[in-house]
Amino acid sequence: MLEQLKTFSDNSLAIEVIDGFSETDESLCQKWFNEKTDQGHSHVNMLIKLDEIKLSKSSTKAFFEDTVFTLRHLKSMGNLAIVGHSNILKALVPIDNFFFTRMSNGFEERYFDKSQLNKALQFITESN
């Protein structure tokens, strides 16, 4: 299930994945992203909170569709905050950021522990 943590009138989008991530969730995420670009924003800063996700309840197809959408819209991606409570995510984000930074006009991807949610929100809203 997917929900917006907070709504913004600017180019920021903050979402939380709860339980599993389905194809319906992916479509909703794309809709929210496209609404931001349709409003005329050249890039969208995103916060994705993953500490409640259960991979066993998530769709492989949804993750694949998300990857394809991300690659197609990389030039519209701004700063990306990944919020979780996982050493694996914490280790993977810097690796992913290496490629993300090279391909995304100087924006960056950062990992935040769930206890740092306010810092993550600040990261995506201060870079507008």
Short mmCIF file of N, CA, C and O in Angstrom, two decimals:
data_model
loop_
_atom_site.label_atom_id
_atom_site.label_comp_id
_atom_site.label_asym_id
_atom_site.label_seq_id
_atom_site.Cartn_x
_atom_site.Cartn_y
_atom_site.Cartn_z
N MET A 1 0.84 -1.17 0.00
CA MET A 1 0.00 0.00 0.00
C MET A 1 0.89 1.24 0.00
O MET A 1 1.95 1.27 0.60
N LEU A 2 0.42 2.26 -0.67
CA LEU A 2 1.17 3.49 -0.82
C LEU A 2 0.34 4.66 -0.32
O LEU A 2 -0.86 4.71 -0.55
N GLU A 3 0.98 5.56 0.40
CA GLU A 3 0.28 6.78 0.81
C GLU A 3 1.26 7.94 0.83
O GLU A 3 2.46 7.76 0.98
N GLN A 4 0.70 9.14 0.67
CA GLN A 4 1.52 10.34 0.76
C GLN A 4 1.70 10.69 2.23
O GLN A 4 0.72 10.76 2.97
N LEU A 5 2.94 10.90 2.64
CA LEU A 5 3.21 11.32 4.02
C LEU A 5 2.76 12.76 4.24
O LEU A 5 2.30 13.12 5.33
N LYS A 6 2.94 13.56 3.22
CA LYS A 6 2.63 14.98 3.30
C LYS A 6 2.43 15.46 1.87
O LYS A 6 3.07 14.96 0.96
N THR A 7 1.54 16.43 1.69
CA THR A 7 1.37 16.98 0.34
C THR A 7 2.06 18.34 0.27
O THR A 7 2.10 19.08 1.25
N PHE A 8 2.60 18.62 -0.89
CA PHE A 8 3.35 19.85 -1.12
C PHE A 8 2.80 20.53 -2.37
O PHE A 8 2.44 19.87 -3.33
N SER A 9 2.82 21.86 -2.36
CA SER A 9 2.41 22.60 -3.55
C SER A 9 3.58 22.80 -4.50
O SER A 9 3.39 23.16 -5.66
N ASP A 10 4.79 22.56 -4.02
CA ASP A 10 5.97 22.74 -4.87
C ASP A 10 6.32 21.42 -5.56
O ASP A 10 5.47 20.57 -5.78
N ASN A 11 7.58 21.22 -5.87
CA ASN A 11 8.02 20.05 -6.61
C ASN A 11 8.44 18.87 -5.73
O ASN A 11 9.16 17.99 -6.18
N SER A 12 7.98 18.82 -4.50
CA SER A 12 8.36 17.75 -3.58
C SER A 12 7.23 16.73 -3.47
O SER A 12 6.05 17.08 -3.51
N LEU A 13 7.63 15.48 -3.31
CA LEU A 13 6.69 14.37 -3.16
C LEU A 13 7.23 13.45 -2.07
O LEU A 13 8.38 13.03 -2.13
N ALA A 14 6.42 13.18 -1.06
CA ALA A 14 6.83 12.32 0.05
C ALA A 14 5.83 11.17 0.17
O ALA A 14 4.65 11.39 0.43
N ILE A 15 6.33 9.94 -0.03
CA ILE A 15 5.46 8.78 0.00
C ILE A 15 5.99 7.73 0.96
O ILE A 15 7.18 7.70 1.29
N GLU A 16 5.08 6.87 1.40
CA GLU A 16 5.45 5.77 2.29
C GLU A 16 4.88 4.48 1.71
O GLU A 16 3.72 4.43 1.30
N VAL A 17 5.71 3.46 1.67
CA VAL A 17 5.26 2.13 1.27
C VAL A 17 4.99 1.34 2.54
O VAL A 17 5.89 1.17 3.37
N ILE A 18 3.75 0.90 2.69
CA ILE A 18 3.35 0.15 3.88
C ILE A 18 2.98 -1.25 3.43
O ILE A 18 2.18 -1.42 2.50
N ASP A 19 3.52 -2.23 4.08
CA ASP A 19 3.27 -3.63 3.75
C ASP A 19 3.91 -3.96 2.41
O ASP A 19 5.11 -3.97 2.31
N GLY A 20 3.13 -4.16 1.38
CA GLY A 20 3.69 -4.54 0.08
C GLY A 20 3.61 -3.42 -0.93
O GLY A 20 2.94 -2.40 -0.72
N PHE A 21 4.30 -3.60 -2.05
CA PHE A 21 4.32 -2.64 -3.15
C PHE A 21 3.76 -3.35 -4.38
O PHE A 21 4.37 -4.28 -4.90
N SER A 22 2.57 -2.90 -4.82
CA SER A 22 1.86 -3.58 -5.90
C SER A 22 1.92 -2.77 -7.19
O SER A 22 2.39 -1.62 -7.21
N GLU A 23 1.40 -3.34 -8.26
CA GLU A 23 1.32 -2.63 -9.53
C GLU A 23 0.40 -1.42 -9.41
O GLU A 23 0.65 -0.38 -10.03
N THR A 24 -0.65 -1.53 -8.62
CA THR A 24 -1.54 -0.40 -8.37
C THR A 24 -0.78 0.73 -7.68
O THR A 24 -0.95 1.90 -8.02
N ASP A 25 0.07 0.36 -6.71
CA ASP A 25 0.89 1.35 -6.02
C ASP A 25 1.83 2.05 -6.99
O ASP A 25 2.01 3.27 -6.93
N GLU A 26 2.43 1.28 -7.88
CA GLU A 26 3.35 1.85 -8.86
C GLU A 26 2.61 2.84 -9.77
O GLU A 26 3.12 3.92 -10.06
N SER A 27 1.42 2.48 -10.19
CA SER A 27 0.62 3.39 -11.03
C SER A 27 0.29 4.68 -10.29
O SER A 27 0.35 5.78 -10.87
N LEU A 28 -0.04 4.57 -9.02
CA LEU A 28 -0.35 5.75 -8.21
C LEU A 28 0.88 6.64 -8.05
O LEU A 28 0.81 7.87 -8.17
N CYS A 29 2.02 6.02 -7.81
CA CYS A 29 3.27 6.77 -7.68
C CYS A 29 3.59 7.52 -8.97
O CYS A 29 3.97 8.69 -8.95
N GLN A 30 3.41 6.86 -10.10
CA GLN A 30 3.63 7.51 -11.39
C GLN A 30 2.67 8.67 -11.58
O GLN A 30 3.05 9.73 -12.09
N LYS A 31 1.42 8.49 -11.18
CA LYS A 31 0.41 9.55 -11.30
C LYS A 31 0.84 10.78 -10.50
O LYS A 31 0.80 11.91 -11.00
N TRP A 32 1.26 10.58 -9.25
CA TRP A 32 1.69 11.70 -8.41
C TRP A 32 2.90 12.39 -9.00
O TRP A 32 3.00 13.61 -9.01
N PHE A 33 3.86 11.61 -9.50
CA PHE A 33 5.05 12.18 -10.12
C PHE A 33 4.67 13.01 -11.34
O PHE A 33 5.13 14.14 -11.52
N ASN A 34 3.83 12.44 -12.19
CA ASN A 34 3.43 13.13 -13.42
C ASN A 34 2.63 14.40 -13.12
O ASN A 34 2.72 15.38 -13.87
N GLU A 35 1.85 14.40 -12.05
CA GLU A 35 1.14 15.61 -11.66
C GLU A 35 2.12 16.74 -11.37
O GLU A 35 1.87 17.91 -11.73
N LYS A 36 3.23 16.41 -10.73
CA LYS A 36 4.24 17.44 -10.43
C LYS A 36 4.87 17.99 -11.71
O LYS A 36 5.04 19.20 -11.86
N THR A 37 5.23 17.10 -12.63
CA THR A 37 5.85 17.57 -13.87
C THR A 37 4.82 18.30 -14.75
O THR A 37 5.17 19.27 -15.42
N ASP A 38 3.56 17.86 -14.70
CA ASP A 38 2.51 18.55 -15.46
C ASP A 38 2.25 19.95 -14.94
O ASP A 38 1.76 20.81 -15.67
N GLN A 39 2.59 20.20 -13.67
CA GLN A 39 2.45 21.54 -13.09
C GLN A 39 3.58 22.47 -13.56
O GLN A 39 3.62 23.64 -13.19
N GLY A 40 4.51 21.92 -14.33
CA GLY A 40 5.59 22.73 -14.88
C GLY A 40 6.92 22.62 -14.16
O GLY A 40 7.86 23.33 -14.49
N HIS A 41 7.01 21.73 -13.17
CA HIS A 41 8.28 21.56 -12.45
C HIS A 41 9.26 20.78 -13.32
O HIS A 41 8.92 19.73 -13.87
N SER A 42 10.47 21.29 -13.43
CA SER A 42 11.49 20.62 -14.26
C SER A 42 12.04 19.36 -13.59
O SER A 42 12.56 18.48 -14.27
N HIS A 43 11.94 19.30 -12.27
CA HIS A 43 12.38 18.11 -11.55
C HIS A 43 11.50 17.93 -10.31
O HIS A 43 10.86 18.87 -9.85
N VAL A 44 11.46 16.69 -9.83
CA VAL A 44 10.66 16.35 -8.66
C VAL A 44 11.58 15.76 -7.60
O VAL A 44 12.29 14.79 -7.85
N ASN A 45 11.60 16.38 -6.42
CA ASN A 45 12.34 15.86 -5.27
C ASN A 45 11.44 14.86 -4.55
O ASN A 45 10.27 15.15 -4.29
N MET A 46 11.99 13.70 -4.23
CA MET A 46 11.16 12.65 -3.65
C MET A 46 11.74 12.11 -2.35
O MET A 46 12.95 11.93 -2.22
N LEU A 47 10.84 11.83 -1.43
CA LEU A 47 11.16 11.10 -0.21
C LEU A 47 10.36 9.80 -0.30
O LEU A 47 9.16 9.82 -0.55
N ILE A 48 11.06 8.68 -0.12
CA ILE A 48 10.40 7.37 -0.14
C ILE A 48 10.71 6.67 1.17
O ILE A 48 11.87 6.36 1.46
N LYS A 49 9.68 6.46 1.97
CA LYS A 49 9.83 5.82 3.28
C LYS A 49 9.54 4.34 3.13
O LYS A 49 8.45 3.95 2.72
N LEU A 50 10.53 3.52 3.47
CA LEU A 50 10.45 2.09 3.22
C LEU A 50 10.55 1.22 4.48
O LEU A 50 10.66 0.01 4.36
N ASP A 51 10.51 1.81 5.65
CA ASP A 51 10.75 1.00 6.85
C ASP A 51 9.63 0.01 7.16
O ASP A 51 9.82 -0.93 7.91
N GLU A 52 8.45 0.18 6.55
CA GLU A 52 7.33 -0.73 6.79
C GLU A 52 7.11 -1.72 5.65
O GLU A 52 6.18 -2.51 5.69
N ILE A 53 7.96 -1.68 4.64
CA ILE A 53 7.76 -2.54 3.47
C ILE A 53 8.05 -4.00 3.81
O ILE A 53 8.97 -4.31 4.57
N LYS A 54 7.25 -4.87 3.23
CA LYS A 54 7.46 -6.31 3.35
C LYS A 54 7.67 -6.83 1.93
O LYS A 54 6.72 -6.88 1.14
N LEU A 55 8.90 -7.19 1.63
CA LEU A 55 9.22 -7.63 0.27
C LEU A 55 8.42 -8.85 -0.13
O LEU A 55 8.07 -9.02 -1.30
N SER A 56 8.11 -9.71 0.83
CA SER A 56 7.34 -10.92 0.52
C SER A 56 5.92 -10.60 0.04
O SER A 56 5.28 -11.42 -0.61
N LYS A 57 5.43 -9.41 0.35
CA LYS A 57 4.09 -9.00 -0.08
C LYS A 57 4.15 -8.01 -1.24
O LYS A 57 3.15 -7.38 -1.58
N SER A 58 5.32 -7.89 -1.85
CA SER A 58 5.51 -6.93 -2.94
C SER A 58 5.58 -7.66 -4.28
O SER A 58 5.98 -8.82 -4.35
N SER A 59 5.20 -6.95 -5.32
CA SER A 59 5.17 -7.50 -6.66
C SER A 59 6.49 -7.24 -7.39
O SER A 59 6.95 -6.10 -7.48
N THR A 60 7.07 -8.29 -7.92
CA THR A 60 8.29 -8.16 -8.73
C THR A 60 8.01 -7.31 -9.96
O THR A 60 8.83 -6.46 -10.34
N LYS A 61 6.85 -7.50 -10.56
CA LYS A 61 6.48 -6.72 -11.74
C LYS A 61 6.40 -5.23 -11.40
O LYS A 61 6.83 -4.38 -12.19
N ALA A 62 5.87 -4.90 -10.23
CA ALA A 62 5.78 -3.49 -9.81
C ALA A 62 7.17 -2.89 -9.66
O ALA A 62 7.40 -1.74 -10.08
N PHE A 63 8.11 -3.63 -9.07
CA PHE A 63 9.48 -3.13 -8.94
C PHE A 63 10.12 -2.93 -10.32
O PHE A 63 10.82 -1.95 -10.55
N PHE A 64 9.86 -3.86 -11.23
CA PHE A 64 10.40 -3.74 -12.58
C PHE A 64 9.83 -2.50 -13.28
O PHE A 64 10.55 -1.72 -13.89
N GLU A 65 8.49 -2.31 -13.18
CA GLU A 65 7.85 -1.14 -13.78
C GLU A 65 8.38 0.15 -13.17
O GLU A 65 8.57 1.14 -13.87
N ASP A 66 8.65 0.14 -11.87
CA ASP A 66 9.22 1.31 -11.20
C ASP A 66 10.60 1.63 -11.74
O ASP A 66 10.93 2.79 -11.99
N THR A 67 11.41 0.61 -11.94
CA THR A 67 12.76 0.80 -12.47
C THR A 67 12.71 1.38 -13.88
O THR A 67 13.44 2.33 -14.20
N VAL A 68 11.84 0.85 -14.71
CA VAL A 68 11.70 1.35 -16.08
C VAL A 68 11.23 2.80 -16.07
O VAL A 68 11.78 3.65 -16.79
N PHE A 69 10.23 3.12 -15.25
CA PHE A 69 9.73 4.49 -15.15
C PHE A 69 10.84 5.43 -14.68
O PHE A 69 11.02 6.52 -15.23
N THR A 70 11.58 5.01 -13.68
CA THR A 70 12.67 5.83 -13.15
C THR A 70 13.71 6.12 -14.22
O THR A 70 14.15 7.26 -14.39
N LEU A 71 14.12 5.11 -14.94
CA LEU A 71 15.13 5.30 -15.99
C LEU A 71 14.62 6.23 -17.09
O LEU A 71 15.38 7.06 -17.61
N ARG A 72 13.35 6.11 -17.43
CA ARG A 72 12.78 6.97 -18.48
C ARG A 72 12.63 8.43 -18.03
O ARG A 72 12.59 9.32 -18.86
N HIS A 73 12.50 8.64 -16.73
CA HIS A 73 12.25 9.98 -16.20
C HIS A 73 13.40 10.51 -15.35
O HIS A 73 13.22 11.45 -14.59
N LEU A 74 14.57 9.94 -15.51
CA LEU A 74 15.71 10.30 -14.69
C LEU A 74 16.04 11.79 -14.78
O LEU A 74 16.40 12.41 -13.78
N LYS A 75 15.84 12.39 -15.93
CA LYS A 75 16.15 13.83 -16.08
C LYS A 75 15.17 14.70 -15.31
O LYS A 75 15.45 15.87 -15.08
N SER A 76 14.05 14.13 -14.89
CA SER A 76 13.06 14.89 -14.10
C SER A 76 13.17 14.60 -12.61
O SER A 76 12.41 15.13 -11.82
N MET A 77 14.12 13.74 -12.25
CA MET A 77 14.30 13.38 -10.84
C MET A 77 15.20 14.41 -10.17
O MET A 77 16.28 14.72 -10.67
N GLY A 78 14.75 14.94 -9.05
CA GLY A 78 15.57 15.83 -8.24
C GLY A 78 16.23 15.04 -7.13
O GLY A 78 16.57 13.87 -7.31
N ASN A 79 16.39 15.65 -5.98
CA ASN A 79 16.99 14.94 -4.85
C ASN A 79 16.06 13.83 -4.40
O ASN A 79 14.84 13.95 -4.44
N LEU A 80 16.67 12.75 -3.94
CA LEU A 80 15.93 11.57 -3.54
C LEU A 80 16.35 11.17 -2.13
O LEU A 80 17.53 10.93 -1.87
N ALA A 81 15.39 11.14 -1.22
CA ALA A 81 15.64 10.74 0.17
C ALA A 81 15.01 9.37 0.38
O ALA A 81 13.80 9.19 0.19
N ILE A 82 15.81 8.40 0.76
CA ILE A 82 15.33 7.06 1.09
C ILE A 82 15.33 6.96 2.61
O ILE A 82 16.37 7.11 3.25
N VAL A 83 14.16 6.72 3.18
CA VAL A 83 14.02 6.64 4.63
C VAL A 83 13.70 5.19 5.00
O VAL A 83 12.78 4.59 4.45
N GLY A 84 14.47 4.65 5.92
CA GLY A 84 14.24 3.27 6.33
C GLY A 84 14.89 2.97 7.66
O GLY A 84 15.27 3.88 8.40
N HIS A 85 15.00 1.71 7.91
CA HIS A 85 15.67 1.23 9.12
C HIS A 85 16.33 -0.09 8.77
O HIS A 85 15.94 -1.15 9.26
N SER A 86 17.30 0.00 7.85
CA SER A 86 17.90 -1.21 7.30
C SER A 86 19.36 -0.96 6.95
O SER A 86 19.68 -0.02 6.22
N ASN A 87 20.22 -1.81 7.46
CA ASN A 87 21.63 -1.70 7.11
C ASN A 87 21.88 -2.01 5.65
O ASN A 87 22.80 -1.46 5.04
N ILE A 88 21.04 -2.86 5.07
CA ILE A 88 21.19 -3.18 3.65
C ILE A 88 20.89 -1.95 2.80
O ILE A 88 21.66 -1.59 1.91
N LEU A 89 19.76 -1.29 3.07
CA LEU A 89 19.43 -0.05 2.35
C LEU A 89 20.50 1.01 2.56
O LEU A 89 20.90 1.70 1.63
N LYS A 90 20.94 1.13 3.80
CA LYS A 90 21.96 2.13 4.13
C LYS A 90 23.23 1.89 3.31
O LYS A 90 23.88 2.84 2.88
N ALA A 91 23.57 0.64 3.06
CA ALA A 91 24.75 0.30 2.27
C ALA A 91 24.52 0.47 0.77
O ALA A 91 25.42 0.86 0.03
N LEU A 92 23.29 0.19 0.31
CA LEU A 92 23.01 0.25 -1.12
C LEU A 92 22.83 1.67 -1.66
O LEU A 92 23.18 1.94 -2.81
N VAL A 93 22.30 2.56 -0.85
CA VAL A 93 22.02 3.92 -1.32
C VAL A 93 23.29 4.63 -1.82
O VAL A 93 23.26 5.24 -2.89
N PRO A 94 24.41 4.59 -1.11
CA PRO A 94 25.61 5.26 -1.65
C PRO A 94 26.07 4.67 -2.99
O PRO A 94 26.55 5.41 -3.85
N ILE A 95 25.90 3.38 -3.17
CA ILE A 95 26.27 2.75 -4.45
C ILE A 95 25.33 3.26 -5.55
O ILE A 95 25.77 3.66 -6.63
N ASP A 96 24.03 3.25 -5.26
CA ASP A 96 23.05 3.74 -6.22
C ASP A 96 23.28 5.22 -6.50
O ASP A 96 23.15 5.67 -7.64
N ASN A 97 23.64 5.98 -5.48
CA ASN A 97 23.88 7.42 -5.65
C ASN A 97 25.03 7.69 -6.61
O ASN A 97 25.02 8.69 -7.33
N PHE A 98 26.02 6.82 -6.65
CA PHE A 98 27.14 6.97 -7.57
C PHE A 98 26.63 7.09 -9.01
O PHE A 98 27.03 7.97 -9.76
N PHE A 99 25.69 6.21 -9.39
CA PHE A 99 25.13 6.24 -10.73
C PHE A 99 24.09 7.35 -10.87
O PHE A 99 24.03 8.04 -11.89
N PHE A 100 23.28 7.54 -9.84
CA PHE A 100 22.22 8.55 -9.86
C PHE A 100 22.82 9.94 -10.07
O PHE A 100 22.35 10.71 -10.90
N THR A 101 23.86 10.28 -9.34
CA THR A 101 24.49 11.59 -9.43
C THR A 101 25.06 11.82 -10.82
O THR A 101 24.95 12.92 -11.38
N ARG A 102 25.65 10.80 -11.40
CA ARG A 102 26.25 10.93 -12.72
C ARG A 102 25.20 11.16 -13.81
O ARG A 102 25.48 11.73 -14.84
N MET A 103 23.98 10.68 -13.57
CA MET A 103 22.96 10.72 -14.61
C MET A 103 21.86 11.76 -14.35
O MET A 103 20.96 11.90 -15.16
N SER A 104 21.91 12.49 -13.24
CA SER A 104 20.75 13.29 -12.88
C SER A 104 21.03 14.77 -12.63
O SER A 104 20.46 15.36 -11.73
N ASN A 105 21.87 15.35 -13.40
CA ASN A 105 22.09 16.80 -13.34
C ASN A 105 22.51 17.32 -11.96
O ASN A 105 22.08 18.37 -11.52
N GLY A 106 23.32 16.55 -11.24
CA GLY A 106 23.87 17.04 -9.98
C GLY A 106 23.01 16.83 -8.76
O GLY A 106 23.40 17.22 -7.66
N PHE A 107 21.84 16.24 -8.89
CA PHE A 107 21.03 15.93 -7.72
C PHE A 107 21.62 14.71 -7.03
O PHE A 107 22.44 14.00 -7.60
N GLU A 108 21.19 14.47 -5.81
CA GLU A 108 21.76 13.33 -5.10
C GLU A 108 20.70 12.50 -4.38
O GLU A 108 19.58 12.95 -4.17
N GLU A 109 21.11 11.31 -4.05
CA GLU A 109 20.27 10.37 -3.31
C GLU A 109 20.93 10.16 -1.95
O GLU A 109 22.13 9.93 -1.88
N ARG A 110 20.13 10.25 -0.88
CA ARG A 110 20.67 10.05 0.47
C ARG A 110 19.78 9.10 1.26
O ARG A 110 18.57 9.09 1.09
N TYR A 111 20.41 8.37 2.15
CA TYR A 111 19.70 7.49 3.07
C TYR A 111 19.51 8.21 4.40
O TYR A 111 20.42 8.87 4.89
N PHE A 112 18.32 8.08 4.97
CA PHE A 112 18.02 8.61 6.30
C PHE A 112 17.37 7.50 7.11
O PHE A 112 16.50 6.79 6.61
N ASP A 113 17.78 7.36 8.36
CA ASP A 113 17.10 6.45 9.26
C ASP A 113 15.70 7.00 9.54
O ASP A 113 15.48 8.21 9.47
N LYS A 114 14.76 6.11 9.87
CA LYS A 114 13.39 6.58 10.11
C LYS A 114 13.31 7.62 11.22
O LYS A 114 12.41 8.45 11.23
N SER A 115 14.28 7.60 12.14
CA SER A 115 14.31 8.61 13.21
C SER A 115 14.70 10.00 12.67
O SER A 115 14.57 10.99 13.37
N GLN A 116 15.19 10.06 11.43
CA GLN A 116 15.61 11.31 10.80
C GLN A 116 14.61 11.79 9.74
O GLN A 116 14.98 12.51 8.82
N LEU A 117 13.36 11.42 9.89
CA LEU A 117 12.34 11.76 8.90
C LEU A 117 12.28 13.27 8.65
O LEU A 117 12.19 13.71 7.50
N ASN A 118 12.35 14.07 9.70
CA ASN A 118 12.29 15.53 9.51
C ASN A 118 13.48 16.05 8.71
O ASN A 118 13.33 16.95 7.89
N LYS A 119 14.66 15.46 8.91
CA LYS A 119 15.84 15.86 8.13
C LYS A 119 15.65 15.48 6.66
O LYS A 119 16.06 16.22 5.76
N ALA A 120 15.02 14.34 6.43
CA ALA A 120 14.78 13.89 5.05
C ALA A 120 13.78 14.83 4.37
O ALA A 120 13.97 15.19 3.20
N LEU A 121 12.74 15.22 5.08
CA LEU A 121 11.77 16.17 4.52
C LEU A 121 12.45 17.50 4.21
O LEU A 121 12.21 18.12 3.16
N GLN A 122 13.32 17.94 5.08
CA GLN A 122 14.07 19.18 4.87
C GLN A 122 14.97 19.05 3.62
O GLN A 122 15.07 19.97 2.82
N PHE A 123 15.59 17.89 3.45
CA PHE A 123 16.47 17.65 2.31
C PHE A 123 15.73 17.81 0.98
O PHE A 123 16.25 18.39 0.03
N ILE A 124 14.49 17.31 0.90
CA ILE A 124 13.77 17.41 -0.37
C ILE A 124 13.11 18.76 -0.58
O ILE A 124 12.87 19.16 -1.72
N THR A 125 12.83 19.48 0.50
CA THR A 125 12.14 20.76 0.32
C THR A 125 13.09 21.95 0.20
O THR A 125 12.73 22.96 -0.40
N GLU A 126 14.28 21.84 0.75
CA GLU A 126 15.24 22.95 0.67
C GLU A 126 15.95 23.02 -0.66
O GLU A 126 16.61 24.00 -0.96
N SER A 127 15.83 21.99 -1.46
CA SER A 127 16.58 21.97 -2.73
C SER A 127 15.69 22.34 -3.91
O SER A 127 15.98 21.99 -5.03
N ASN A 128 14.60 23.03 -3.66
CA ASN A 128 13.68 23.40 -4.75
C ASN A 128 14.25 24.48 -5.63
O ASN A 128 14.94 25.33 -5.29
#
